[in-house]
Amino acid sequence: MTLRVQILKDKFNQSLGLPFKELLPESVIVQALEELKFKYKRRLFDPFVTLWAFLSQVLDTDKSCHNAVSRIIACLAGEEVEIPSTDTNAYCQARSRLPEKLLEKLFGKAAQSLEQKVTIEHLWCGRNVKVIDGSSVSMPDTVENQEAYPQPSSQKLGCGFPIAKIGVIFSLATGAAVALASDVLSTHDLKLARKLYGFLNPKDVLLGDRAFCAYADLITIKNLGCDAVFRKHQSRKTTTRKGKIIGDCDKLVTWHKPKKCPKGLSEEEFLTLPSTLTVREIYYYIIVPGFRTQRVSLITTLLDTAIYSSLEILKLYGERWNVELNLKHLKTTLGMEILRCKTPQMVRKELYVYLLAYNLLRTLMWTAGTTYGSPPLRLSLQGTCHHFSNFIPELLAHTGAKRLQIFQTLLKIIVHKSVTERPGRAEPRVRKRRPKAYPLMKQPRNQLHKQLQTA
């Protein structure tokens, strides 16, 4: 058993070691396990092998447990050791033994390590910008998942899938995911955001859409030593008559404390809020054909016009769309939109492993971009994932200088796959490919089976 485990650890270290360097070696996992005081037995699927197999599983197009076990067997096929069973029970049990806190901790360490690589030229006005947004993911229709993450109330019982609401903070400089929060589908984005504010660092600038533009939240962000740039919430009327004009389409406005305690805040928190808050409002017009929005009003706590000009803030809000692209990479490119685990605990673990894999790919893109002078955020994440998966056999087959040469080749071809900028691009919101002409499922499966038997 020990020999098989050591062989697998060596192979995974060889395949992950160079691309991800210090982010996920065995020593980082050991340190995280020691911090959690987690004890484990010496078996084939120990935490190291299980985690690496889990990572390869979410990065593969075939995300089945059988495929993950088959990959483990293939790694041992050329060695003079006993080949494990093709049964997936041992691997699935090993995944369930992995502490959720371990995956959360490793995901956070990967994000922090990549953030430390950011230099001053990648910052906005000398500030690190974080982007926040919410989305949703679905999961298998099991009793446990339905209890934790109920399906939408508009769907009949047995005809839908459990759906979880997630909130994610990304780094604008690196594209890496910094923090994650999850809850039931009916949860408002603000409730998830309040779980994520603790992951902000002093001097950060939080960028988001109008769902996050609330009086109490702006004050919370200011109290953390951070600033915010949000789109103005639709419930606040826009007027050009109030406020102190400090520039073209730019003014200082005084907001007053709400008369009633908003939902999601306790009475104690509400009482501690100051009676007024001075914010800066910048508004502009969009005349690009195809854009639904014609006028945008931005609210920010960045009041110094000498350092943060209105034009710089407008450009910054234009970068907010990157969070939509990052979520698309996670949900569509990597396949996180439809999770596979059948219990809420495993669903949360799967989310953390997806985000860990995503951050590792972002690290590889950052290394390639900074090595060969190409903007890391303009590189293709899907192309990076393809190249990395195809280069793993070659990285495993060689050592020393030859393996380093292969790694440099990997970085070079990652840079070749870049995504061009297309400003002002607008496409019609239509679908060309027709869906199959099957009716929607409007009754539980057991009722449909009975109808087939009696037909």
Coordinates of C-alpha atoms in Angstrom, one line a residue:
M1 CA 0.0 0.0 0.0
T2 CA 2.8 2.5 1.0
L3 CA 4.6 1.9 -2.3
R4 CA 1.5 2.5 -4.4
V5 CA 0.7 5.7 -2.5
Q6 CA 4.2 6.9 -2.9
I7 CA 4.2 6.2 -6.7
L8 CA 1.0 8.1 -7.1
K9 CA 2.2 11.0 -5.0
D10 CA 5.4 11.3 -7.1
K11 CA 3.4 11.2 -10.4
F12 CA 0.9 13.8 -9.3
N13 CA 3.8 16.0 -7.9
Q14 CA 5.5 15.7 -11.3
S15 CA 2.4 16.7 -13.2
L16 CA 1.3 19.5 -10.9
G17 CA 4.7 20.6 -9.5
L18 CA 6.0 22.7 -12.3
P19 CA 2.8 24.4 -13.6
F20 CA 1.6 25.3 -10.1
K21 CA 5.0 25.5 -8.3
E22 CA 4.5 26.3 -4.6
L23 CA 0.7 26.5 -4.8
L24 CA -0.2 22.8 -4.3
P25 CA 2.8 20.6 -3.4
E26 CA 2.5 17.9 -0.8
S27 CA 4.0 20.2 1.9
V28 CA 1.1 22.8 1.5
I29 CA -1.5 20.0 2.0
V30 CA 0.4 18.6 5.0
Q31 CA 0.4 22.0 6.6
A32 CA -3.3 22.5 6.0
L33 CA -4.0 19.0 7.5
E34 CA -1.9 19.8 10.6
E35 CA -3.7 23.1 11.1
L36 CA -7.0 21.3 11.1
K37 CA -5.5 18.5 13.3
F38 CA -6.9 15.9 10.8
K39 CA -5.8 12.3 11.3
Y40 CA -6.0 9.7 8.5
K41 CA -5.0 6.1 7.9
R42 CA -2.3 4.9 5.5
R43 CA -4.4 3.7 2.6
L44 CA -4.4 4.0 -1.1
F45 CA -6.8 6.9 -1.2
D46 CA -5.3 9.1 1.5
P47 CA -6.0 12.9 1.5
F48 CA -3.2 13.6 -1.0
V49 CA -4.2 11.1 -3.7
T50 CA -7.9 11.7 -3.2
L51 CA -7.5 15.5 -3.6
W52 CA -5.3 15.2 -6.7
A53 CA -7.8 12.7 -8.2
F54 CA -10.7 15.0 -7.3
L55 CA -8.9 17.9 -9.1
S56 CA -8.2 15.9 -12.2
Q57 CA -11.9 14.8 -12.1
V58 CA -13.3 18.4 -12.3
L59 CA -10.7 19.4 -15.0
D60 CA -11.7 16.5 -17.2
T61 CA -14.6 16.6 -19.7
D62 CA -15.7 13.2 -18.3
K63 CA -16.3 14.0 -14.7
S64 CA -17.4 10.5 -13.6
C65 CA -15.8 8.8 -10.5
H66 CA -15.2 5.8 -12.7
N67 CA -13.0 7.9 -15.0
A68 CA -11.1 9.2 -12.0
V69 CA -10.4 5.7 -10.7
S70 CA -9.4 4.6 -14.2
R71 CA -6.8 7.4 -14.2
I72 CA -5.4 6.2 -10.9
I73 CA -5.1 2.6 -12.3
A74 CA -3.4 3.9 -15.5
C75 CA -0.8 5.7 -13.3
L76 CA 0.0 2.4 -11.6
A77 CA -0.2 0.2 -14.7
G78 CA 3.5 0.4 -15.6
E79 CA 4.7 -0.2 -12.1
E80 CA 5.3 -3.5 -10.4
V81 CA 2.6 -3.1 -7.8
E82 CA -0.9 -4.4 -7.2
I83 CA -3.5 -2.8 -9.4
P84 CA -6.5 -1.4 -7.4
S85 CA -10.1 -2.4 -8.1
T86 CA -12.1 -0.6 -10.7
D87 CA -14.9 -0.2 -8.2
T88 CA -15.5 3.4 -7.2
N89 CA -16.7 2.9 -3.7
A90 CA -13.2 3.3 -2.1
Y91 CA -12.7 6.6 -4.0
C92 CA -16.1 8.0 -3.2
Q93 CA -15.7 7.2 0.5
A94 CA -12.3 8.8 0.5
R95 CA -13.9 12.0 -1.0
S96 CA -16.5 12.0 1.7
R97 CA -13.7 11.8 4.3
L98 CA -12.0 14.9 3.0
P99 CA -12.7 17.7 5.4
E100 CA -14.7 20.6 3.9
K101 CA -12.5 23.0 5.8
L102 CA -9.4 21.5 4.1
L103 CA -10.7 22.2 0.6
E104 CA -11.8 25.7 1.7
K105 CA -8.4 26.4 3.2
L106 CA -6.5 25.2 0.1
F107 CA -8.7 27.2 -2.2
G108 CA -7.9 30.3 -0.1
K109 CA -4.2 29.6 0.0
A110 CA -4.1 29.3 -3.8
A111 CA -5.9 32.6 -4.2
Q112 CA -3.6 34.3 -1.7
S113 CA -0.4 32.9 -3.4
L114 CA -1.5 34.3 -6.7
E115 CA -2.5 37.7 -5.2
Q116 CA 1.1 38.0 -3.9
K117 CA 2.4 37.9 -7.5
V118 CA 0.5 41.0 -8.4
T119 CA 2.8 44.0 -9.0
I120 CA 2.0 47.7 -9.0
E121 CA 1.5 47.9 -12.8
H122 CA -1.4 45.5 -12.5
L123 CA -3.3 47.6 -10.0
W124 CA -5.9 50.3 -10.6
C125 CA -4.7 53.7 -9.3
G126 CA -2.5 51.8 -6.9
R127 CA -5.4 49.8 -5.5
N128 CA -6.4 46.2 -5.7
V129 CA -9.9 45.7 -7.1
K130 CA -12.2 42.9 -6.2
V131 CA -15.3 42.1 -8.2
I132 CA -18.4 40.5 -6.6
D133 CA -21.4 38.8 -8.2
G134 CA -23.9 36.1 -7.6
S135 CA -25.0 33.1 -9.7
S136 CA -26.6 29.6 -9.2
V137 CA -25.7 26.0 -9.7
S138 CA -27.9 22.9 -9.9
M139 CA -27.3 19.4 -8.5
P140 CA -28.8 15.9 -8.6
D141 CA -32.4 15.5 -7.4
T142 CA -31.9 13.7 -4.1
V143 CA -33.8 14.0 -0.9
E144 CA -30.8 15.4 1.0
N145 CA -30.1 18.1 -1.7
Q146 CA -33.8 19.0 -1.9
E147 CA -33.9 19.6 1.9
A148 CA -30.8 21.8 1.9
Y149 CA -31.2 23.6 -1.5
P150 CA -34.9 23.3 -2.5
Q151 CA -35.9 23.6 -6.1
P152 CA -37.8 26.7 -7.3
S153 CA -41.4 26.9 -6.0
S154 CA -42.7 27.3 -9.5
Q155 CA -41.7 23.7 -10.4
K156 CA -43.7 20.6 -9.4
L157 CA -42.3 18.1 -6.9
G158 CA -40.1 15.6 -8.8
C159 CA -39.9 17.7 -12.0
G160 CA -37.0 20.0 -11.0
F161 CA -33.6 20.0 -9.6
P162 CA -32.2 21.5 -6.3
I163 CA -30.5 24.8 -7.0
A164 CA -28.0 26.7 -4.8
K165 CA -27.3 30.4 -4.9
I166 CA -23.6 31.3 -4.8
G167 CA -21.7 34.5 -4.3
V168 CA -18.1 34.8 -5.5
I169 CA -15.5 37.5 -5.2
F170 CA -12.8 37.6 -7.9
S171 CA -9.6 39.5 -8.2
L172 CA -9.7 42.0 -11.1
A173 CA -6.0 41.9 -11.6
T174 CA -5.5 38.1 -11.8
G175 CA -9.1 36.8 -12.5
A176 CA -8.7 34.3 -9.5
A177 CA -11.6 33.5 -7.2
V178 CA -10.9 34.9 -3.7
A179 CA -14.0 33.8 -1.7
L180 CA -17.2 31.8 -2.0
A181 CA -20.5 31.8 -0.1
S182 CA -23.5 29.6 -0.8
D183 CA -27.2 29.4 0.3
V184 CA -30.6 28.5 -0.9
L185 CA -31.8 29.9 -4.3
S186 CA -34.2 32.6 -2.7
T187 CA -31.2 34.2 -0.9
H188 CA -30.6 37.8 -1.9
D189 CA -27.2 38.7 -3.3
L190 CA -26.7 41.1 -0.4
K191 CA -27.0 38.3 2.2
L192 CA -24.2 36.4 0.5
A193 CA -22.1 39.5 0.1
R194 CA -22.2 40.1 3.8
K195 CA -20.6 36.7 4.3
L196 CA -17.8 37.7 1.9
Y197 CA -16.8 41.2 3.2
G198 CA -14.5 39.5 5.7
F199 CA -12.3 38.3 2.8
L200 CA -11.5 41.9 1.8
N201 CA -8.1 43.4 2.6
P202 CA -7.6 47.0 3.7
K203 CA -7.4 49.4 0.7
D204 CA -9.3 47.0 -1.6
V205 CA -11.9 48.5 -3.9
L206 CA -15.1 46.3 -4.2
L207 CA -16.8 46.5 -7.6
G208 CA -20.3 45.3 -8.2
D209 CA -23.7 45.9 -9.8
R210 CA -26.7 47.6 -8.3
A211 CA -27.8 44.6 -6.2
F212 CA -25.0 45.5 -3.7
C213 CA -25.6 49.2 -3.6
A214 CA -27.1 49.6 -0.1
Y215 CA -26.6 52.2 2.6
A216 CA -25.5 49.8 5.4
D217 CA -23.2 47.9 3.1
L218 CA -21.3 51.0 1.9
I219 CA -20.7 51.9 5.5
T220 CA -19.5 48.3 6.3
I221 CA -17.1 48.4 3.4
K222 CA -15.8 51.8 4.6
N223 CA -15.3 50.5 8.1
L224 CA -13.1 47.7 6.7
G225 CA -10.8 50.3 5.3
C226 CA -12.0 49.6 1.8
D227 CA -14.0 51.5 -0.9
A228 CA -16.8 50.5 -3.3
V229 CA -17.9 51.2 -6.8
F230 CA -21.5 50.1 -7.4
R231 CA -24.2 50.9 -9.9
K232 CA -26.9 52.9 -8.3
H233 CA -29.9 50.8 -7.1
Q234 CA -33.0 51.2 -9.2
S235 CA -35.1 52.1 -6.1
R236 CA -33.2 55.4 -5.6
K237 CA -34.4 58.1 -7.9
T238 CA -31.8 59.9 -10.0
T239 CA -31.9 63.7 -9.9
T240 CA -29.5 66.3 -11.2
R241 CA -30.7 69.0 -8.8
K242 CA -29.4 67.6 -5.5
G243 CA -25.8 67.3 -4.5
K244 CA -22.6 69.3 -4.9
I245 CA -21.3 69.4 -8.5
I246 CA -17.6 68.5 -8.7
G247 CA -17.3 67.8 -12.4
D248 CA -19.1 67.0 -15.6
C249 CA -21.8 64.4 -14.6
D250 CA -20.1 64.1 -11.3
K251 CA -21.3 65.3 -7.9
L252 CA -21.2 64.6 -4.1
V253 CA -24.5 63.5 -2.6
T254 CA -25.5 63.0 1.1
W255 CA -27.5 59.9 1.8
H256 CA -29.6 59.6 4.9
K257 CA -30.0 56.6 7.2
P258 CA -33.2 54.5 6.3
K259 CA -36.1 55.1 8.7
K260 CA -36.7 51.4 9.1
C261 CA -34.2 48.6 9.7
P262 CA -33.6 46.9 6.3
K263 CA -34.0 43.1 6.0
G264 CA -30.9 41.2 6.8
L265 CA -29.7 43.6 9.5
S266 CA -30.2 43.2 13.2
E267 CA -31.6 46.1 15.3
E268 CA -28.2 46.4 17.0
E269 CA -26.4 46.7 13.7
F270 CA -29.0 49.2 12.4
L271 CA -28.6 51.4 15.5
T272 CA -24.8 51.7 15.0
L273 CA -25.2 53.1 11.5
P274 CA -24.3 56.8 11.2
S275 CA -27.2 59.2 10.3
T276 CA -25.7 60.3 7.0
L277 CA -23.2 59.1 4.4
T278 CA -21.5 61.2 1.7
V279 CA -21.0 59.4 -1.6
R280 CA -20.0 60.3 -5.1
E281 CA -22.5 59.9 -8.0
I282 CA -21.3 59.7 -11.6
Y283 CA -23.7 59.2 -14.4
Y284 CA -23.2 58.6 -18.1
Y285 CA -25.0 57.6 -21.2
I286 CA -24.6 54.5 -23.4
I287 CA -25.3 54.9 -27.1
V288 CA -24.0 51.6 -28.4
P289 CA -26.6 49.7 -30.5
G290 CA -27.8 46.5 -28.8
F291 CA -27.3 47.7 -25.3
R292 CA -30.4 47.6 -23.2
T293 CA -29.2 50.2 -20.7
Q294 CA -29.1 53.8 -21.9
R295 CA -28.2 55.7 -18.7
V296 CA -26.0 54.4 -15.9
S297 CA -25.5 56.0 -12.5
L298 CA -22.5 54.9 -10.4
I299 CA -22.2 55.3 -6.6
T300 CA -18.7 55.3 -5.1
T301 CA -17.0 56.1 -1.8
L302 CA -13.9 57.3 -3.7
L303 CA -14.4 61.0 -3.1
D304 CA -10.9 62.3 -4.1
T305 CA -11.3 63.6 -7.7
A306 CA -7.6 64.3 -8.1
I307 CA -6.6 60.6 -7.6
Y308 CA -9.8 58.9 -8.9
S309 CA -11.1 60.9 -11.9
S310 CA -14.6 60.2 -13.2
L311 CA -13.1 58.8 -16.4
E312 CA -11.0 56.3 -14.5
I313 CA -14.0 55.2 -12.5
L314 CA -16.1 54.8 -15.6
K315 CA -13.4 52.6 -17.1
L316 CA -13.2 50.6 -14.0
Y317 CA -17.0 49.9 -14.0
G318 CA -16.6 48.8 -17.6
E319 CA -14.3 46.1 -16.3
R320 CA -17.1 44.7 -14.1
W321 CA -18.2 42.5 -17.0
N322 CA -15.1 40.4 -16.3
V323 CA -16.9 38.8 -13.3
E324 CA -19.6 37.5 -15.7
L325 CA -16.9 36.0 -17.9
N326 CA -15.2 34.4 -14.9
L327 CA -18.5 32.8 -13.8
K328 CA -19.0 31.6 -17.4
H329 CA -15.5 30.0 -17.3
L330 CA -16.4 28.2 -14.1
K331 CA -19.9 27.1 -15.0
T332 CA -19.6 26.5 -18.8
T333 CA -15.9 25.9 -19.5
L334 CA -15.1 23.8 -16.4
G335 CA -18.7 22.5 -16.1
M336 CA -19.6 23.7 -12.6
E337 CA -23.1 24.7 -13.6
I338 CA -24.4 21.1 -13.1
L339 CA -22.8 19.5 -10.0
R340 CA -22.7 15.7 -9.6
C341 CA -22.6 15.1 -5.8
K342 CA -25.7 13.8 -4.1
T343 CA -25.4 15.3 -0.6
P344 CA -25.1 19.0 0.5
Q345 CA -21.8 18.4 2.2
M346 CA -20.3 16.9 -1.0
V347 CA -21.8 19.6 -3.1
R348 CA -20.0 22.3 -1.1
K349 CA -16.8 20.2 -1.4
E350 CA -17.2 20.0 -5.2
L351 CA -17.7 23.8 -5.4
Y352 CA -14.4 24.4 -3.5
V353 CA -12.5 21.9 -5.7
Y354 CA -13.8 23.6 -8.9
L355 CA -12.7 27.0 -7.6
L356 CA -9.3 25.5 -6.6
A357 CA -8.8 24.0 -10.1
Y358 CA -9.9 27.3 -11.6
N359 CA -7.3 29.2 -9.5
L360 CA -4.6 26.8 -10.4
L361 CA -5.4 27.4 -14.1
R362 CA -5.3 31.1 -13.5
T363 CA -1.9 30.7 -11.9
L364 CA -0.6 28.9 -15.0
M365 CA -2.0 31.6 -17.2
W366 CA -0.3 34.3 -15.0
T367 CA 3.0 32.5 -15.2
A368 CA 2.7 32.2 -19.0
G369 CA 1.7 35.8 -19.5
T370 CA 4.3 37.3 -17.3
T371 CA 7.0 35.1 -18.7
Y372 CA 6.4 35.9 -22.3
G373 CA 5.0 39.5 -22.0
S374 CA 1.4 38.8 -22.7
P375 CA -1.6 40.1 -20.6
P376 CA -2.6 37.1 -18.5
L377 CA -6.3 38.1 -18.5
R378 CA -6.3 38.0 -22.3
L379 CA -5.3 34.4 -22.5
S380 CA -7.8 31.7 -23.1
L381 CA -8.8 29.7 -20.0
Q382 CA -10.3 26.9 -22.0
G383 CA -7.2 26.7 -24.2
T384 CA -5.0 26.6 -21.1
C385 CA -7.0 23.7 -19.7
H386 CA -6.7 21.8 -23.0
H387 CA -3.0 22.3 -23.2
F388 CA -2.3 21.4 -19.6
S389 CA -4.4 18.2 -19.9
N390 CA -2.5 17.2 -23.0
F391 CA 0.9 18.0 -21.6
I392 CA 0.5 16.0 -18.4
P393 CA 1.6 12.7 -20.0
E394 CA 4.8 14.3 -21.3
L395 CA 5.5 16.0 -18.0
L396 CA 5.2 12.6 -16.3
A397 CA 7.4 10.8 -18.8
H398 CA 10.5 13.0 -18.4
T399 CA 12.6 14.5 -15.6
G400 CA 15.2 17.2 -15.1
A401 CA 16.2 19.5 -18.0
K402 CA 14.0 17.8 -20.5
R403 CA 10.9 18.2 -18.3
L404 CA 11.7 21.9 -17.8
Q405 CA 12.0 22.3 -21.5
I406 CA 8.5 20.7 -22.0
F407 CA 7.1 23.1 -19.3
Q408 CA 8.5 26.1 -21.1
T409 CA 6.9 24.9 -24.3
L410 CA 3.6 24.6 -22.5
L411 CA 3.9 28.2 -21.3
K412 CA 4.8 29.4 -24.8
I413 CA 1.8 27.7 -26.5
I414 CA -0.6 29.0 -23.8
V415 CA 0.4 32.5 -24.8
H416 CA -0.4 31.7 -28.4
K417 CA -4.0 31.2 -27.5
S418 CA -5.2 34.7 -26.6
V419 CA -8.6 36.3 -26.8
T420 CA -8.8 39.5 -28.8
E421 CA -10.6 42.5 -27.4
R422 CA -13.8 43.5 -29.2
P423 CA -15.1 46.7 -27.6
G424 CA -18.7 47.7 -28.3
R425 CA -19.6 44.2 -29.5
A426 CA -23.3 43.5 -29.4
E427 CA -25.1 40.3 -30.5
P428 CA -28.8 39.6 -30.9
R429 CA -30.2 37.6 -28.0
V430 CA -31.4 34.7 -30.0
R431 CA -30.6 30.9 -30.4
K432 CA -29.9 29.4 -33.8
R433 CA -29.6 25.7 -32.8
R434 CA -33.1 24.2 -32.2
P435 CA -33.7 22.0 -29.2
K436 CA -35.1 18.5 -29.5
A437 CA -38.9 18.4 -29.9
Y438 CA -39.5 16.6 -26.6
P439 CA -42.1 18.0 -24.1
L440 CA -41.0 19.3 -20.8
M441 CA -41.3 17.0 -17.7
K442 CA -44.4 18.2 -15.9
Q443 CA -45.1 15.1 -13.7
P444 CA -42.9 13.1 -11.4
R445 CA -41.1 10.2 -13.1
N446 CA -43.0 7.5 -11.2
Q447 CA -46.3 8.8 -12.5
L448 CA -44.9 8.9 -16.1
H449 CA -43.8 5.2 -15.6
K450 CA -47.3 4.3 -14.6
Q451 CA -48.8 6.0 -17.6
L452 CA -46.4 4.1 -19.9
Q453 CA -47.5 0.8 -18.3
T454 CA -51.2 1.5 -18.7
A455 CA -50.9 2.9 -22.3

